[in-house]
Amino acid sequence: MNKQKYVLFDFDGVLVNTEPIYDIFWNEAGVRYGLGENFASKIKGTTMPYVMETYFSDASEETKASVLQESNEFEKQMDFPTIDGALDFVYNVKKEGFKVGLVTSSQDFKMERAFSILSLNNVFDTIVTADRITKGKPDPMCYLLAANDWNAKPENCIVFEDSFAGIKAATLAGMRVIGVSSTIPAEELSDKVHDVIPDFSSVSVSQLLEWFK
């Protein structure tokens, strides 16, 4: 390639099909803490600090501690079923000379466990987790930080995202976004992204190059 290209992946809902698992957990928590039955949809793609500040700022310290403990315990034992073709696509893209990065709202402890289970250690050229940022998605900070790690221009980056918060973050960062319709229907994503895919089973490096044009 004449000019270095950069590919950034969200984790949950893009590389792993964990959003349905999170939906069950957070919807149950929403009912338990009086936040409604569809609480998961309100916080999809955001960080725990955002959730705590936005929805639990007036809660007692005991309640806050309980929410954090429940979330941490859940993430310490959750499974990581992969999105069809996702990991093979990451490997192929890296093999072809693209820089690959991971930008997630998750914390380090969860990602270390996920990387071990999925054999993803030393695969990504840069990683941005919730522990590296002070403003979570939909703020563009996480994606701008990833680009800065490479001294890359945002217009030379393509992002794969599944949530409205993540799509907005990448778009505000000046990057081209490909929506993955694993959790939100394609028709709801189509006017917010460059293109939409259901998974990575039919996505080739040639297709990726077309998206960069």
PDB file of C-alpha atoms in Angstrom:
ATOM      1  CA  MET A   1       0.000   0.000   0.000  1.00  0.00           C
ATOM      2  CA  ASN A   2       1.261   3.451  -0.856  1.00  0.00           C
ATOM      3  CA  LYS A   3      -0.272   5.101   2.182  1.00  0.00           C
ATOM      4  CA  GLN A   4      -0.669   3.479   5.587  1.00  0.00           C
ATOM      5  CA  LYS A   5      -4.264   2.623   6.414  1.00  0.00           C
ATOM      6  CA  TYR A   6      -5.672   2.140   9.885  1.00  0.00           C
ATOM      7  CA  VAL A   7      -8.577  -0.050  10.995  1.00  0.00           C
ATOM      8  CA  LEU A   8     -10.207   0.325  14.394  1.00  0.00           C
ATOM      9  CA  PHE A   9     -12.608  -2.142  15.977  1.00  0.00           C
ATOM     10  CA  ASP A  10     -15.032  -1.779  18.838  1.00  0.00           C
ATOM     11  CA  PHE A  11     -15.185  -4.995  20.882  1.00  0.00           C
ATOM     12  CA  ASP A  12     -18.660  -5.854  22.198  1.00  0.00           C
ATOM     13  CA  GLY A  13     -21.107  -6.246  19.322  1.00  0.00           C
ATOM     14  CA  VAL A  14     -18.353  -6.023  16.695  1.00  0.00           C
ATOM     15  CA  LEU A  15     -15.802  -8.737  17.432  1.00  0.00           C
ATOM     16  CA  VAL A  16     -17.831 -10.616  20.041  1.00  0.00           C
ATOM     17  CA  ASN A  17     -21.577 -11.169  20.250  1.00  0.00           C
ATOM     18  CA  THR A  18     -21.872 -10.175  23.893  1.00  0.00           C
ATOM     19  CA  GLU A  19     -24.542  -7.486  23.624  1.00  0.00           C
ATOM     20  CA  PRO A  20     -27.452  -9.953  24.140  1.00  0.00           C
ATOM     21  CA  ILE A  21     -25.733 -11.101  27.349  1.00  0.00           C
ATOM     22  CA  TYR A  22     -25.323  -7.510  28.498  1.00  0.00           C
ATOM     23  CA  ASP A  23     -28.945  -6.757  27.608  1.00  0.00           C
ATOM     24  CA  ILE A  24     -30.175  -9.435  30.010  1.00  0.00           C
ATOM     25  CA  PHE A  25     -27.871  -8.272  32.803  1.00  0.00           C
ATOM     26  CA  TRP A  26     -28.579  -4.548  32.485  1.00  0.00           C
ATOM     27  CA  ASN A  27     -32.314  -4.903  31.871  1.00  0.00           C
ATOM     28  CA  GLU A  28     -32.587  -6.955  35.052  1.00  0.00           C
ATOM     29  CA  ALA A  29     -30.480  -4.355  36.870  1.00  0.00           C
ATOM     30  CA  GLY A  30     -32.679  -1.598  35.457  1.00  0.00           C
ATOM     31  CA  VAL A  31     -35.772  -3.190  36.944  1.00  0.00           C
ATOM     32  CA  ARG A  32     -33.992  -3.893  40.229  1.00  0.00           C
ATOM     33  CA  TYR A  33     -32.854  -0.286  40.610  1.00  0.00           C
ATOM     34  CA  GLY A  34     -36.010   1.362  39.283  1.00  0.00           C
ATOM     35  CA  LEU A  35     -34.572   2.484  35.939  1.00  0.00           C
ATOM     36  CA  GLY A  36     -37.029   0.743  33.630  1.00  0.00           C
ATOM     37  CA  GLU A  37     -37.227  -2.522  31.721  1.00  0.00           C
ATOM     38  CA  ASN A  38     -35.206  -1.417  28.668  1.00  0.00           C
ATOM     39  CA  PHE A  39     -32.298   0.117  30.545  1.00  0.00           C
ATOM     40  CA  ALA A  40     -29.700  -1.731  28.454  1.00  0.00           C
ATOM     41  CA  SER A  41     -30.627   0.178  25.299  1.00  0.00           C
ATOM     42  CA  LYS A  42     -29.990   3.503  27.049  1.00  0.00           C
ATOM     43  CA  ILE A  43     -26.404   2.700  27.975  1.00  0.00           C
ATOM     44  CA  LYS A  44     -25.246   0.583  25.024  1.00  0.00           C
ATOM     45  CA  GLY A  45     -21.680   1.452  24.035  1.00  0.00           C
ATOM     46  CA  THR A  46     -21.003   3.671  27.049  1.00  0.00           C
ATOM     47  CA  THR A  47     -18.555   3.334  29.950  1.00  0.00           C
ATOM     48  CA  MET A  48     -19.269   2.409  33.561  1.00  0.00           C
ATOM     49  CA  PRO A  49     -18.260   5.904  34.785  1.00  0.00           C
ATOM     50  CA  TYR A  50     -20.857   7.335  32.379  1.00  0.00           C
ATOM     51  CA  VAL A  51     -23.510   4.912  33.637  1.00  0.00           C
ATOM     52  CA  MET A  52     -22.743   5.718  37.261  1.00  0.00           C
ATOM     53  CA  GLU A  53     -22.650   9.484  36.733  1.00  0.00           C
ATOM     54  CA  THR A  54     -25.767   9.620  34.561  1.00  0.00           C
ATOM     55  CA  TYR A  55     -28.051   7.159  36.323  1.00  0.00           C
ATOM     56  CA  PHE A  56     -26.700   6.609  39.833  1.00  0.00           C
ATOM     57  CA  SER A  57     -25.342  10.026  40.854  1.00  0.00           C
ATOM     58  CA  ASP A  58     -28.107  10.472  43.450  1.00  0.00           C
ATOM     59  CA  ALA A  59     -27.957   6.887  44.701  1.00  0.00           C
ATOM     60  CA  SER A  60     -26.537   5.957  48.094  1.00  0.00           C
ATOM     61  CA  GLU A  61     -22.898   4.915  48.357  1.00  0.00           C
ATOM     62  CA  GLU A  62     -24.116   1.427  49.217  1.00  0.00           C
ATOM     63  CA  THR A  63     -26.158   1.246  46.006  1.00  0.00           C
ATOM     64  CA  LYS A  64     -23.264   2.546  43.904  1.00  0.00           C
ATOM     65  CA  ALA A  65     -20.926  -0.048  45.400  1.00  0.00           C
ATOM     66  CA  SER A  66     -23.497  -2.768  44.772  1.00  0.00           C
ATOM     67  CA  VAL A  67     -23.932  -1.818  41.097  1.00  0.00           C
ATOM     68  CA  LEU A  68     -20.177  -1.760  40.491  1.00  0.00           C
ATOM     69  CA  GLN A  69     -19.661  -5.086  42.253  1.00  0.00           C
ATOM     70  CA  GLU A  70     -22.476  -6.750  40.309  1.00  0.00           C
ATOM     71  CA  SER A  71     -21.085  -5.457  37.010  1.00  0.00           C
ATOM     72  CA  ASN A  72     -17.530  -6.532  37.816  1.00  0.00           C
ATOM     73  CA  GLU A  73     -18.616 -10.012  38.936  1.00  0.00           C
ATOM     74  CA  PHE A  74     -20.678 -10.395  35.770  1.00  0.00           C
ATOM     75  CA  GLU A  75     -17.737  -9.444  33.533  1.00  0.00           C
ATOM     76  CA  LYS A  76     -15.352 -11.756  35.397  1.00  0.00           C
ATOM     77  CA  GLN A  77     -17.343 -14.816  34.306  1.00  0.00           C
ATOM     78  CA  MET A  78     -19.048 -13.819  31.051  1.00  0.00           C
ATOM     79  CA  ASP A  79     -18.531 -15.731  27.811  1.00  0.00           C
ATOM     80  CA  PHE A  80     -17.180 -14.189  24.595  1.00  0.00           C
ATOM     81  CA  PRO A  81     -18.926 -15.781  21.577  1.00  0.00           C
ATOM     82  CA  THR A  82     -17.372 -14.314  18.449  1.00  0.00           C
ATOM     83  CA  ILE A  83     -19.140 -12.512  15.615  1.00  0.00           C
ATOM     84  CA  ASP A  84     -18.994 -14.627  12.420  1.00  0.00           C
ATOM     85  CA  GLY A  85     -15.720 -14.068  10.578  1.00  0.00           C
ATOM     86  CA  ALA A  86     -14.577 -11.248  12.868  1.00  0.00           C
ATOM     87  CA  LEU A  87     -11.307 -12.626  14.196  1.00  0.00           C
ATOM     88  CA  ASP A  88     -10.257 -14.035  10.817  1.00  0.00           C
ATOM     89  CA  PHE A  89     -10.903 -10.600   9.308  1.00  0.00           C
ATOM     90  CA  VAL A  90      -8.700  -8.932  11.934  1.00  0.00           C
ATOM     91  CA  TYR A  91      -5.888 -11.412  11.237  1.00  0.00           C
ATOM     92  CA  ASN A  92      -6.208 -10.986   7.452  1.00  0.00           C
ATOM     93  CA  VAL A  93      -6.248  -7.204   7.648  1.00  0.00           C
ATOM     94  CA  LYS A  94      -3.147  -7.189   9.837  1.00  0.00           C
ATOM     95  CA  LYS A  95      -1.411  -9.679   7.528  1.00  0.00           C
ATOM     96  CA  GLU A  96      -2.036  -7.337   4.581  1.00  0.00           C
ATOM     97  CA  GLY A  97      -0.171  -4.511   6.285  1.00  0.00           C
ATOM     98  CA  PHE A  98      -2.965  -2.464   7.824  1.00  0.00           C
ATOM     99  CA  LYS A  99      -2.531  -1.184  11.364  1.00  0.00           C
ATOM    100  CA  VAL A 100      -5.288  -2.614  13.556  1.00  0.00           C
ATOM    101  CA  GLY A 101      -6.557  -1.181  16.815  1.00  0.00           C
ATOM    102  CA  LEU A 102      -9.186  -1.891  19.438  1.00  0.00           C
ATOM    103  CA  VAL A 103     -11.289   0.887  20.961  1.00  0.00           C
ATOM    104  CA  THR A 104     -13.635  -0.282  23.698  1.00  0.00           C
ATOM    105  CA  SER A 105     -15.682   1.139  26.555  1.00  0.00           C
ATOM    106  CA  SER A 106     -14.657  -1.875  28.640  1.00  0.00           C
ATOM    107  CA  GLN A 107     -12.057  -1.858  31.389  1.00  0.00           C
ATOM    108  CA  ASP A 108      -8.627  -3.485  31.340  1.00  0.00           C
ATOM    109  CA  PHE A 109      -9.498  -6.403  33.647  1.00  0.00           C
ATOM    110  CA  LYS A 110     -12.247  -7.592  31.310  1.00  0.00           C
ATOM    111  CA  MET A 111     -10.143  -7.169  28.171  1.00  0.00           C
ATOM    112  CA  GLU A 112      -7.179  -9.047  29.637  1.00  0.00           C
ATOM    113  CA  ARG A 113      -9.471 -12.000  30.322  1.00  0.00           C
ATOM    114  CA  ALA A 114     -11.080 -11.760  26.872  1.00  0.00           C
ATOM    115  CA  PHE A 115      -7.709 -11.578  25.114  1.00  0.00           C
ATOM    116  CA  SER A 116      -6.523 -14.660  26.971  1.00  0.00           C
ATOM    117  CA  ILE A 117      -9.665 -16.652  26.122  1.00  0.00           C
ATOM    118  CA  LEU A 118      -9.695 -15.547  22.460  1.00  0.00           C
ATOM    119  CA  SER A 119      -5.887 -15.690  21.956  1.00  0.00           C
ATOM    120  CA  LEU A 120      -5.758 -12.012  20.992  1.00  0.00           C
ATOM    121  CA  ASN A 121      -2.648 -11.012  22.914  1.00  0.00           C
ATOM    122  CA  ASN A 122      -0.176  -9.091  20.715  1.00  0.00           C
ATOM    123  CA  VAL A 123      -2.648  -8.867  17.823  1.00  0.00           C
ATOM    124  CA  PHE A 124      -3.646  -5.200  18.027  1.00  0.00           C
ATOM    125  CA  ASP A 125      -1.192  -2.403  17.298  1.00  0.00           C
ATOM    126  CA  THR A 126      -2.946  -0.084  19.736  1.00  0.00           C
ATOM    127  CA  ILE A 127      -5.634  -0.549  22.365  1.00  0.00           C
ATOM    128  CA  VAL A 128      -7.826   2.085  23.988  1.00  0.00           C
ATOM    129  CA  THR A 129      -9.934   0.947  26.946  1.00  0.00           C
ATOM    130  CA  ALA A 130     -12.063   2.832  29.450  1.00  0.00           C
ATOM    131  CA  ASP A 131      -8.994   3.030  31.692  1.00  0.00           C
ATOM    132  CA  ARG A 132      -7.200   5.317  29.210  1.00  0.00           C
ATOM    133  CA  ILE A 133      -9.930   7.924  28.779  1.00  0.00           C
ATOM    134  CA  THR A 134     -11.759  10.524  30.845  1.00  0.00           C
ATOM    135  CA  LYS A 135     -14.661  10.940  28.420  1.00  0.00           C
ATOM    136  CA  GLY A 136     -16.418   7.870  27.023  1.00  0.00           C
ATOM    137  CA  LYS A 137     -18.376   7.338  23.832  1.00  0.00           C
ATOM    138  CA  PRO A 138     -20.172   9.255  22.280  1.00  0.00           C
ATOM    139  CA  ASP A 139     -17.301  11.661  22.979  1.00  0.00           C
ATOM    140  CA  PRO A 140     -14.616  11.194  20.268  1.00  0.00           C
ATOM    141  CA  MET A 141     -11.749  11.106  22.769  1.00  0.00           C
ATOM    142  CA  CYS A 142     -11.195   7.337  22.523  1.00  0.00           C
ATOM    143  CA  TYR A 143     -10.888   7.322  18.729  1.00  0.00           C
ATOM    144  CA  LEU A 144      -8.758  10.451  18.608  1.00  0.00           C
ATOM    145  CA  LEU A 145      -6.449   8.842  21.169  1.00  0.00           C
ATOM    146  CA  ALA A 146      -6.085   5.742  18.999  1.00  0.00           C
ATOM    147  CA  ALA A 147      -5.234   7.869  15.955  1.00  0.00           C
ATOM    148  CA  ASN A 148      -2.763   9.849  18.045  1.00  0.00           C
ATOM    149  CA  ASP A 149      -1.038   6.617  19.108  1.00  0.00           C
ATOM    150  CA  TRP A 150      -0.155   6.136  15.432  1.00  0.00           C
ATOM    151  CA  ASN A 151       0.224   9.814  14.457  1.00  0.00           C
ATOM    152  CA  ALA A 152      -2.520   8.957  11.968  1.00  0.00           C
ATOM    153  CA  LYS A 153      -4.950  11.340  10.331  1.00  0.00           C
ATOM    154  CA  PRO A 154      -8.575  10.472  11.179  1.00  0.00           C
ATOM    155  CA  GLU A 155      -9.483  10.406   7.482  1.00  0.00           C
ATOM    156  CA  ASN A 156      -7.069   7.472   7.050  1.00  0.00           C
ATOM    157  CA  CYS A 157      -8.965   5.422   9.651  1.00  0.00           C
ATOM    158  CA  ILE A 158     -11.964   3.149   9.211  1.00  0.00           C
ATOM    159  CA  VAL A 159     -13.954   2.167  12.278  1.00  0.00           C
ATOM    160  CA  PHE A 160     -16.247  -0.823  12.823  1.00  0.00           C
ATOM    161  CA  GLU A 161     -18.979   0.001  15.357  1.00  0.00           C
ATOM    162  CA  ASP A 162     -22.357  -1.386  16.392  1.00  0.00           C
ATOM    163  CA  SER A 163     -23.797   1.193  18.809  1.00  0.00           C
ATOM    164  CA  PHE A 164     -25.139   4.692  18.277  1.00  0.00           C
ATOM    165  CA  ALA A 165     -22.742   6.008  20.939  1.00  0.00           C
ATOM    166  CA  GLY A 166     -19.745   4.419  19.221  1.00  0.00           C
ATOM    167  CA  ILE A 167     -20.809   5.534  15.753  1.00  0.00           C
ATOM    168  CA  LYS A 168     -21.195   9.103  16.962  1.00  0.00           C
ATOM    169  CA  ALA A 169     -17.793   9.015  18.675  1.00  0.00           C
ATOM    170  CA  ALA A 170     -15.999   7.804  15.547  1.00  0.00           C
ATOM    171  CA  THR A 171     -17.903  10.207  13.296  1.00  0.00           C
ATOM    172  CA  LEU A 172     -17.069  13.178  15.521  1.00  0.00           C
ATOM    173  CA  ALA A 173     -13.438  12.050  15.381  1.00  0.00           C
ATOM    174  CA  GLY A 174     -13.571  12.484  11.602  1.00  0.00           C
ATOM    175  CA  MET A 175     -13.375   8.793  10.747  1.00  0.00           C
ATOM    176  CA  ARG A 176     -15.348   6.697   8.271  1.00  0.00           C
ATOM    177  CA  VAL A 177     -17.629   4.226  10.048  1.00  0.00           C
ATOM    178  CA  ILE A 178     -18.870   0.804   8.980  1.00  0.00           C
ATOM    179  CA  GLY A 179     -21.869  -0.274  11.024  1.00  0.00           C
ATOM    180  CA  VAL A 180     -22.162  -3.850  12.256  1.00  0.00           C
ATOM    181  CA  SER A 181     -25.855  -4.683  12.624  1.00  0.00           C
ATOM    182  CA  SER A 182     -25.400  -7.289  15.348  1.00  0.00           C
ATOM    183  CA  THR A 183     -27.466  -5.413  17.922  1.00  0.00           C
ATOM    184  CA  ILE A 184     -29.257  -2.602  16.059  1.00  0.00           C
ATOM    185  CA  PRO A 185     -31.179  -3.260  12.793  1.00  0.00           C
ATOM    186  CA  ALA A 186     -29.358  -2.254   9.604  1.00  0.00           C
ATOM    187  CA  GLU A 187     -32.113   0.173   8.602  1.00  0.00           C
ATOM    188  CA  GLU A 188     -31.555   2.143  11.821  1.00  0.00           C
ATOM    189  CA  LEU A 189     -27.812   2.365  11.179  1.00  0.00           C
ATOM    190  CA  SER A 190     -27.733   3.023   7.431  1.00  0.00           C
ATOM    191  CA  ASP A 191     -28.151   6.812   7.500  1.00  0.00           C
ATOM    192  CA  LYS A 192     -25.458   7.200  10.165  1.00  0.00           C
ATOM    193  CA  VAL A 193     -22.613   5.190   8.621  1.00  0.00           C
ATOM    194  CA  HIS A 194     -20.721   4.707   5.353  1.00  0.00           C
ATOM    195  CA  ASP A 195     -21.933   1.117   4.969  1.00  0.00           C
ATOM    196  CA  VAL A 196     -23.548  -1.648   7.040  1.00  0.00           C
ATOM    197  CA  ILE A 197     -22.578  -5.312   7.395  1.00  0.00           C
ATOM    198  CA  PRO A 198     -24.347  -8.078   9.389  1.00  0.00           C
ATOM    199  CA  ASP A 199     -21.027  -9.704  10.345  1.00  0.00           C
ATOM    200  CA  PHE A 200     -17.580 -10.314   8.808  1.00  0.00           C
ATOM    201  CA  SER A 201     -18.251 -13.652   7.107  1.00  0.00           C
ATOM    202  CA  SER A 202     -18.334 -12.103   3.620  1.00  0.00           C
ATOM    203  CA  VAL A 203     -16.043  -9.106   4.133  1.00  0.00           C
ATOM    204  CA  SER A 204     -12.725  -9.193   2.278  1.00  0.00           C
ATOM    205  CA  VAL A 205      -9.636  -7.006   2.294  1.00  0.00           C
ATOM    206  CA  SER A 206     -10.674  -5.885  -1.196  1.00  0.00           C
ATOM    207  CA  GLN A 207     -13.962  -4.631   0.242  1.00  0.00           C
ATOM    208  CA  LEU A 208     -12.053  -2.802   2.956  1.00  0.00           C
ATOM    209  CA  LEU A 209      -9.933  -1.047   0.332  1.00  0.00           C
ATOM    210  CA  GLU A 210     -13.111   0.030  -1.464  1.00  0.00           C
ATOM    211  CA  TRP A 211     -14.391   1.604   1.744  1.00  0.00           C
ATOM    212  CA  PHE A 212     -11.202   3.649   1.976  1.00  0.00           C
ATOM    213  CA  LYS A 213     -11.761   5.193  -1.477  1.00  0.00           C
TER     214      LYS A 213
END
